[in-house]
Coordinates of C-alpha atoms in Angstrom, one line a residue:
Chain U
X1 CA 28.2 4.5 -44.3
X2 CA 31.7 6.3 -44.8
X3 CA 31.5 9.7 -46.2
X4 CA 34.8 11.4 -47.3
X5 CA 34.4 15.1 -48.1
X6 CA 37.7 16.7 -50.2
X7 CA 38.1 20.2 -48.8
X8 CA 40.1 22.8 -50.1
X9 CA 39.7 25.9 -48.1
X10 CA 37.0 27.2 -50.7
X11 CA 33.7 28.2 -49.5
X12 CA 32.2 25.7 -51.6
X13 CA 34.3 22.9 -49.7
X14 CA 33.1 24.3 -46.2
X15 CA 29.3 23.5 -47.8
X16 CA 29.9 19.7 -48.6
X17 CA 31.2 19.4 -45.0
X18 CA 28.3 20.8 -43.9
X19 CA 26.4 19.1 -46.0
X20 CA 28.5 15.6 -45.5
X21 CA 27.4 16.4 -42.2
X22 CA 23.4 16.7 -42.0
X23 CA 23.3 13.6 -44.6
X24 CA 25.6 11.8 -42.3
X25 CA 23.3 12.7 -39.3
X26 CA 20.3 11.0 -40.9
X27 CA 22.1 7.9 -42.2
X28 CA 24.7 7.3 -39.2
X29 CA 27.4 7.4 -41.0
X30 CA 31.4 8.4 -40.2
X31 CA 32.8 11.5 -42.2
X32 CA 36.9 11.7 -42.9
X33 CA 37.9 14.9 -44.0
X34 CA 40.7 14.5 -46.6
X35 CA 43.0 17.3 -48.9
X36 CA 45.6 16.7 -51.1
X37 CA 48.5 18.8 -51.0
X38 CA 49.5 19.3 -54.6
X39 CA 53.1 21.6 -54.9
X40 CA 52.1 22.3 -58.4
X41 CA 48.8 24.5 -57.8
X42 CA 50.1 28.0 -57.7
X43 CA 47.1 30.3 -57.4
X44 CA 44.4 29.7 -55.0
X45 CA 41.6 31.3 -57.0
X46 CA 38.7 32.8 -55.3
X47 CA 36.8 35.2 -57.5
X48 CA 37.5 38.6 -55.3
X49 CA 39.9 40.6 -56.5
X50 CA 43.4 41.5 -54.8
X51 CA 42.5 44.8 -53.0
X52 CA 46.0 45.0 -51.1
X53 CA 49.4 43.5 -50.7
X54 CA 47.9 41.3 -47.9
X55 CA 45.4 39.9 -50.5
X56 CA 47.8 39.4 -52.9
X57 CA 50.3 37.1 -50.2
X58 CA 47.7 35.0 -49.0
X59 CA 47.4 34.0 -53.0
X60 CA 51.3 33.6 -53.5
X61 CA 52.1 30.7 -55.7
X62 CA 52.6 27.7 -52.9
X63 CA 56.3 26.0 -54.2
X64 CA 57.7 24.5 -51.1
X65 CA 56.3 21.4 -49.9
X66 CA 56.9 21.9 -46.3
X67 CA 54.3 24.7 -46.8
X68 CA 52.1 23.2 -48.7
X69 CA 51.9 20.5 -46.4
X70 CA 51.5 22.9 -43.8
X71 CA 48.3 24.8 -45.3
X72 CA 47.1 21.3 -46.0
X73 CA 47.2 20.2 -42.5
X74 CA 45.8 23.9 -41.1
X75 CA 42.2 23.6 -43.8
X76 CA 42.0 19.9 -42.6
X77 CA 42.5 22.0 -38.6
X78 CA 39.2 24.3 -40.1
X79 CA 37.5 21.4 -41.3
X80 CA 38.0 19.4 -38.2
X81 CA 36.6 22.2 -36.5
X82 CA 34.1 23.0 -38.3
X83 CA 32.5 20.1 -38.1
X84 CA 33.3 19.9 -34.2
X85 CA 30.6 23.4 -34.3
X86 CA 28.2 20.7 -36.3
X87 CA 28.7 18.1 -33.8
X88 CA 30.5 15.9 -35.5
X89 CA 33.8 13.9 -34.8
X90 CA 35.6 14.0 -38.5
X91 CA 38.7 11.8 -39.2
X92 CA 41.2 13.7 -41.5
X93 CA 44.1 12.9 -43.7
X94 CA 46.7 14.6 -46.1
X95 CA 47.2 13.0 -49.5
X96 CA 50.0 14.3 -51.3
X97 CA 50.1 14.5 -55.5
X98 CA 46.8 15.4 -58.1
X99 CA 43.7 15.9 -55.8
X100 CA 41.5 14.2 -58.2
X101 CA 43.7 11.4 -58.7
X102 CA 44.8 11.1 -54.8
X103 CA 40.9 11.4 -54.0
X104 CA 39.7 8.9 -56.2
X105 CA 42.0 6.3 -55.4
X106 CA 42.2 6.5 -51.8
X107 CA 38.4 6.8 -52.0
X108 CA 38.5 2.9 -53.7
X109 CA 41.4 1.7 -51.3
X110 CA 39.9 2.8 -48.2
X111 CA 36.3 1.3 -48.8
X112 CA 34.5 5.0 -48.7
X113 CA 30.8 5.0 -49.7
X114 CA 30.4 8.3 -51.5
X115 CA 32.1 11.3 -52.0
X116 CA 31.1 15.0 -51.0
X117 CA 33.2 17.9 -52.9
X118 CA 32.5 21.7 -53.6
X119 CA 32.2 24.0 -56.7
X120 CA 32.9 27.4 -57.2
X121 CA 30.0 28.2 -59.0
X122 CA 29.3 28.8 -62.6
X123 CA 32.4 28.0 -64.5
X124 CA 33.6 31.6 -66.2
X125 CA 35.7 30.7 -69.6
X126 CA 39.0 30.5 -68.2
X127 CA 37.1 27.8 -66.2
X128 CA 35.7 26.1 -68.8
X129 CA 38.9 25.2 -70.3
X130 CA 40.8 24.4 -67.4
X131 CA 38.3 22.3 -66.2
X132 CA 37.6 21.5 -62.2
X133 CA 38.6 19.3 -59.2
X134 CA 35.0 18.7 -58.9
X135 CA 34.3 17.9 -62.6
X136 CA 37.1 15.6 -62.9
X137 CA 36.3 14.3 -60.0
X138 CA 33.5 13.0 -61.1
X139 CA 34.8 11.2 -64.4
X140 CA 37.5 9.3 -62.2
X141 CA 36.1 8.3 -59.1
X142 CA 34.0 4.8 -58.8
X143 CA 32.0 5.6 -55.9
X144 CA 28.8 8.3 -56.0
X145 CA 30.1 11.7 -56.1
X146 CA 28.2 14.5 -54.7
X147 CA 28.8 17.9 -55.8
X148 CA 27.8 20.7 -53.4
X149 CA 28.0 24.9 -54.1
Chain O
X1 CA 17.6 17.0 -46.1
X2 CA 15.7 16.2 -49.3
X3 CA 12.2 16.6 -50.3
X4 CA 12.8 16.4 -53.8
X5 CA 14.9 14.5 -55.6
X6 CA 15.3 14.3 -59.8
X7 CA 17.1 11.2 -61.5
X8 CA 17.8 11.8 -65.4
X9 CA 18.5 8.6 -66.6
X10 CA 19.4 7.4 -70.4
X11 CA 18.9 3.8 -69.6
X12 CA 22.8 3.3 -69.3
X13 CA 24.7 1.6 -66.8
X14 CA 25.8 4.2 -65.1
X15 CA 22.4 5.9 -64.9
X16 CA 21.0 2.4 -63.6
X17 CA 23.2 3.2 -61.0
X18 CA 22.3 6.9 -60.3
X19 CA 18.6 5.3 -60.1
X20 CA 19.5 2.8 -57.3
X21 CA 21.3 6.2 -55.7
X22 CA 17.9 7.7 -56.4
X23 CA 15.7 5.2 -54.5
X24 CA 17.7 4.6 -51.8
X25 CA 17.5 8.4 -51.2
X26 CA 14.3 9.1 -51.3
X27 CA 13.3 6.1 -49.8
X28 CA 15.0 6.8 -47.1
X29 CA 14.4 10.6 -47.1
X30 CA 10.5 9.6 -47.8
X31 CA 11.3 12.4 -50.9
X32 CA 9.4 13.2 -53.6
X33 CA 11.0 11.2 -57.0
X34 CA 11.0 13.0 -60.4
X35 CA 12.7 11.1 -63.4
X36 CA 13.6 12.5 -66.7
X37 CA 15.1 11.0 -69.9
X38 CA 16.0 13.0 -72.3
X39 CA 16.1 12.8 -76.4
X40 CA 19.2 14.6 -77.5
X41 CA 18.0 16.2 -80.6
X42 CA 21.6 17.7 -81.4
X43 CA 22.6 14.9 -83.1
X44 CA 19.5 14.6 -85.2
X45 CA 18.1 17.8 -85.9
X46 CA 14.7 18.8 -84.7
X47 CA 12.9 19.9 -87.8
X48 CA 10.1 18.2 -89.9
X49 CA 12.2 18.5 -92.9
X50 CA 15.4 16.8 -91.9
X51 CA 13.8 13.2 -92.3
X52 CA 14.9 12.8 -88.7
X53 CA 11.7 12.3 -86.9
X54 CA 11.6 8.3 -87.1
X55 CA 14.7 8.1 -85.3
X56 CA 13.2 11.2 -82.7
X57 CA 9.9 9.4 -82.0
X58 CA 11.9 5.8 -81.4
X59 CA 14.7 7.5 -79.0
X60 CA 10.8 8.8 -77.7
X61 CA 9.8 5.3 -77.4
X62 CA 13.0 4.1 -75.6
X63 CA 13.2 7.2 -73.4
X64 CA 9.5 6.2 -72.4
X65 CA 10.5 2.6 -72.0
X66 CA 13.5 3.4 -69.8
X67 CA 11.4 5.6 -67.4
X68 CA 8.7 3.3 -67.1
X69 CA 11.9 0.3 -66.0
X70 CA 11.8 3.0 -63.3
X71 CA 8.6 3.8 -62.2
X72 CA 8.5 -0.1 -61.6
X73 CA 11.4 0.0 -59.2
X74 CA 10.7 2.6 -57.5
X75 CA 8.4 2.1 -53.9
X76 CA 7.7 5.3 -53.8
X77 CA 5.3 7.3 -56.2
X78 CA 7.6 8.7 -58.6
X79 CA 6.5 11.5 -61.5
X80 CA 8.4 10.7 -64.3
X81 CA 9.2 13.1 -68.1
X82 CA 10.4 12.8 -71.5
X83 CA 12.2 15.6 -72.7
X84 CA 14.0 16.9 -76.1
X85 CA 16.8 18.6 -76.4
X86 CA 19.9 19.2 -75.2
X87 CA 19.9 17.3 -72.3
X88 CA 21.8 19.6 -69.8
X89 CA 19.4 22.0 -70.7
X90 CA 16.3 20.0 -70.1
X91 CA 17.7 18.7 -67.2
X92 CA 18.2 22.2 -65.5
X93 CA 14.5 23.4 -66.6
X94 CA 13.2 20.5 -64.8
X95 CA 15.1 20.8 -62.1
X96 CA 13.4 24.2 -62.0
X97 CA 10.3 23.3 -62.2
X98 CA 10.0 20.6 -59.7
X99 CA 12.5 22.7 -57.5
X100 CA 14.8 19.8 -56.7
X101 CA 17.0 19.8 -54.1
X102 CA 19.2 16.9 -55.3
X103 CA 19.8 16.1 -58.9
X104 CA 21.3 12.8 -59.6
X105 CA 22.6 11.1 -63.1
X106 CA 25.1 8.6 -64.0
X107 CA 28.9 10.1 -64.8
X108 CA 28.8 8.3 -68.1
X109 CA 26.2 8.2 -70.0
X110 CA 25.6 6.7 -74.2
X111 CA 26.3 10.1 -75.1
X112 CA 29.7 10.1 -73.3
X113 CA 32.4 8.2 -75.7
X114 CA 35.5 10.6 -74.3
X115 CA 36.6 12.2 -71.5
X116 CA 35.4 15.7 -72.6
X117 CA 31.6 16.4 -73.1
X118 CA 29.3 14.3 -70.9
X119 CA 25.9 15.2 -70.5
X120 CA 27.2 15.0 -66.4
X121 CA 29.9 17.6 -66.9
X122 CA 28.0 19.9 -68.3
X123 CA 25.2 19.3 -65.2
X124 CA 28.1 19.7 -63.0
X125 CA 29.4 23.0 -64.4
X126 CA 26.5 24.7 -65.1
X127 CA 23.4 24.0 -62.4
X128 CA 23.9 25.8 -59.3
X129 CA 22.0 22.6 -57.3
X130 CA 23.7 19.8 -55.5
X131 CA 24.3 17.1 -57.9
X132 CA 25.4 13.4 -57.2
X133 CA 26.6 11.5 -60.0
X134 CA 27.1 7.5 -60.2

């Protein structure tokens, strides 16, 4: 069984690792841990607001791709690890482009079983017309899709 | 991991495929199975007046139909309910109810004929439980 868990630094993401990895316990099955680093996303979200100047930078609008690829390859460093602390030995790899299209398709190429990807939670309204990774996700991919809060 | 796992299923392909899912989970889980199918009375009305009720009560019978297609597939004991309404809805009261740690449903179901809409979505956006779609 190959399980591939899309991560995005969100809290949410950290959950379907974790859960990736109890379901991947009982069925033996091999996790990779896979982002794609997209140049265009310019806010990183989160629901908190900016209390400080600090805040505010670690939100900046991401426009080169050297550091895009470079937070990319640090979440898939705190995925790896966190699921080092859960005992398992994770694969990773950085897609570049539109997660949900990058995720889907590498999903079909490399043979993976299911897919395990977070939510943030109710959508608010901005939400609901923007849509979601995880909702698109869903209407593209053609293996199972497991979506985890 | 799961002790209780809820398919909703339409009787469309994709939900035949979120029913395998189903099985083989709580087969292998040894989970508690709940189905549900359920009537979508917003495209017919739900009042005794509107003349709608033939096509209500044969959706009924089909929704009955499907859950019974399976009941028969399923090896383990599996509780199964038809609903009306709007199916997102239904499906989240259930959910409730039965407390289900896992919901799965197909990603496209006869409801879905576009890209915006689908009974799944919906599921996805607005049930704060772990949901696999097919």
């Amino acid at each position: 069984m190959k399980l591939l868990v899309a991560v995005d630094g969100s809290e949410a993401s950290e959950n379907a690792l974790t859960y990736a990895a109890t379901l991947a316990d009982a069925m033996d099955g091999s996790i990779t841990v896979v982002h794609a680093a997209d140049p265009t996303v310019h806010d990183e979200g989160g629901n908190e607001p900016d209390v400080s100047l600090w805040d505010a930078d670690q939100r900046l609008v991401l426009e080169s791709v050297a550091d895009v690829e470079q937070r990319g390859l640090d979440l898939l460093d705190d995925a790896s690890a966190v699921a080092d602390d859960l005992g398992h030995d994770v694969a990773v790899e950085l897609l570049y482009g539109n997660p949900v299209a990058e995720i889907a398709d590498y999903a079909e190429a490399e043979g993976f079983d299911t897919i395990f990807v977070g939510h943030r939670g109710r959508s608010e309204r901005a939400g609901l017309m923007l849509g979601s990774v995880a909702k698109s996700l869903v209407e593209r991919a053609t293996v199972p899709v497991t979506v985890v809060r | 991991m799961y002790d209780t796992i809820l398919v909703a299923t339409d009787g469309s392909d994709s939900a035949n495929r979120a029913v395998e899912q189903a099985l083989d989970l709580a087969s292998m889980f040894d989970a508690e199975l709940y189905g549900i199918s359920v009537v979508d009375t917003r495209r017919y009305g739900d009042s005794m007046l509107s003349g709608s009720s033939g096509v209500i009560d044969d959706l009924s019978d089909r929704a009955e139909e499907v859950l019974a297609g399976l009941e028969a597939q399923a090896d383990v004991g599996v509780t199964t309910t038809v609903r009306r309404g709007r199916p997102h809805e239904e499906i989240e009261r259930y959910a409730d109810t039965v407390d289900a740690d896992l919901i799965v449903l197909g990603n496209r179901g006869l409801g879905a004929s576009g890209e915006i809409g689908s009974t799944a979505e919906r599921v996805v956006r607005y049930i704060d439980r772990p949901v696999l779609t097919a």
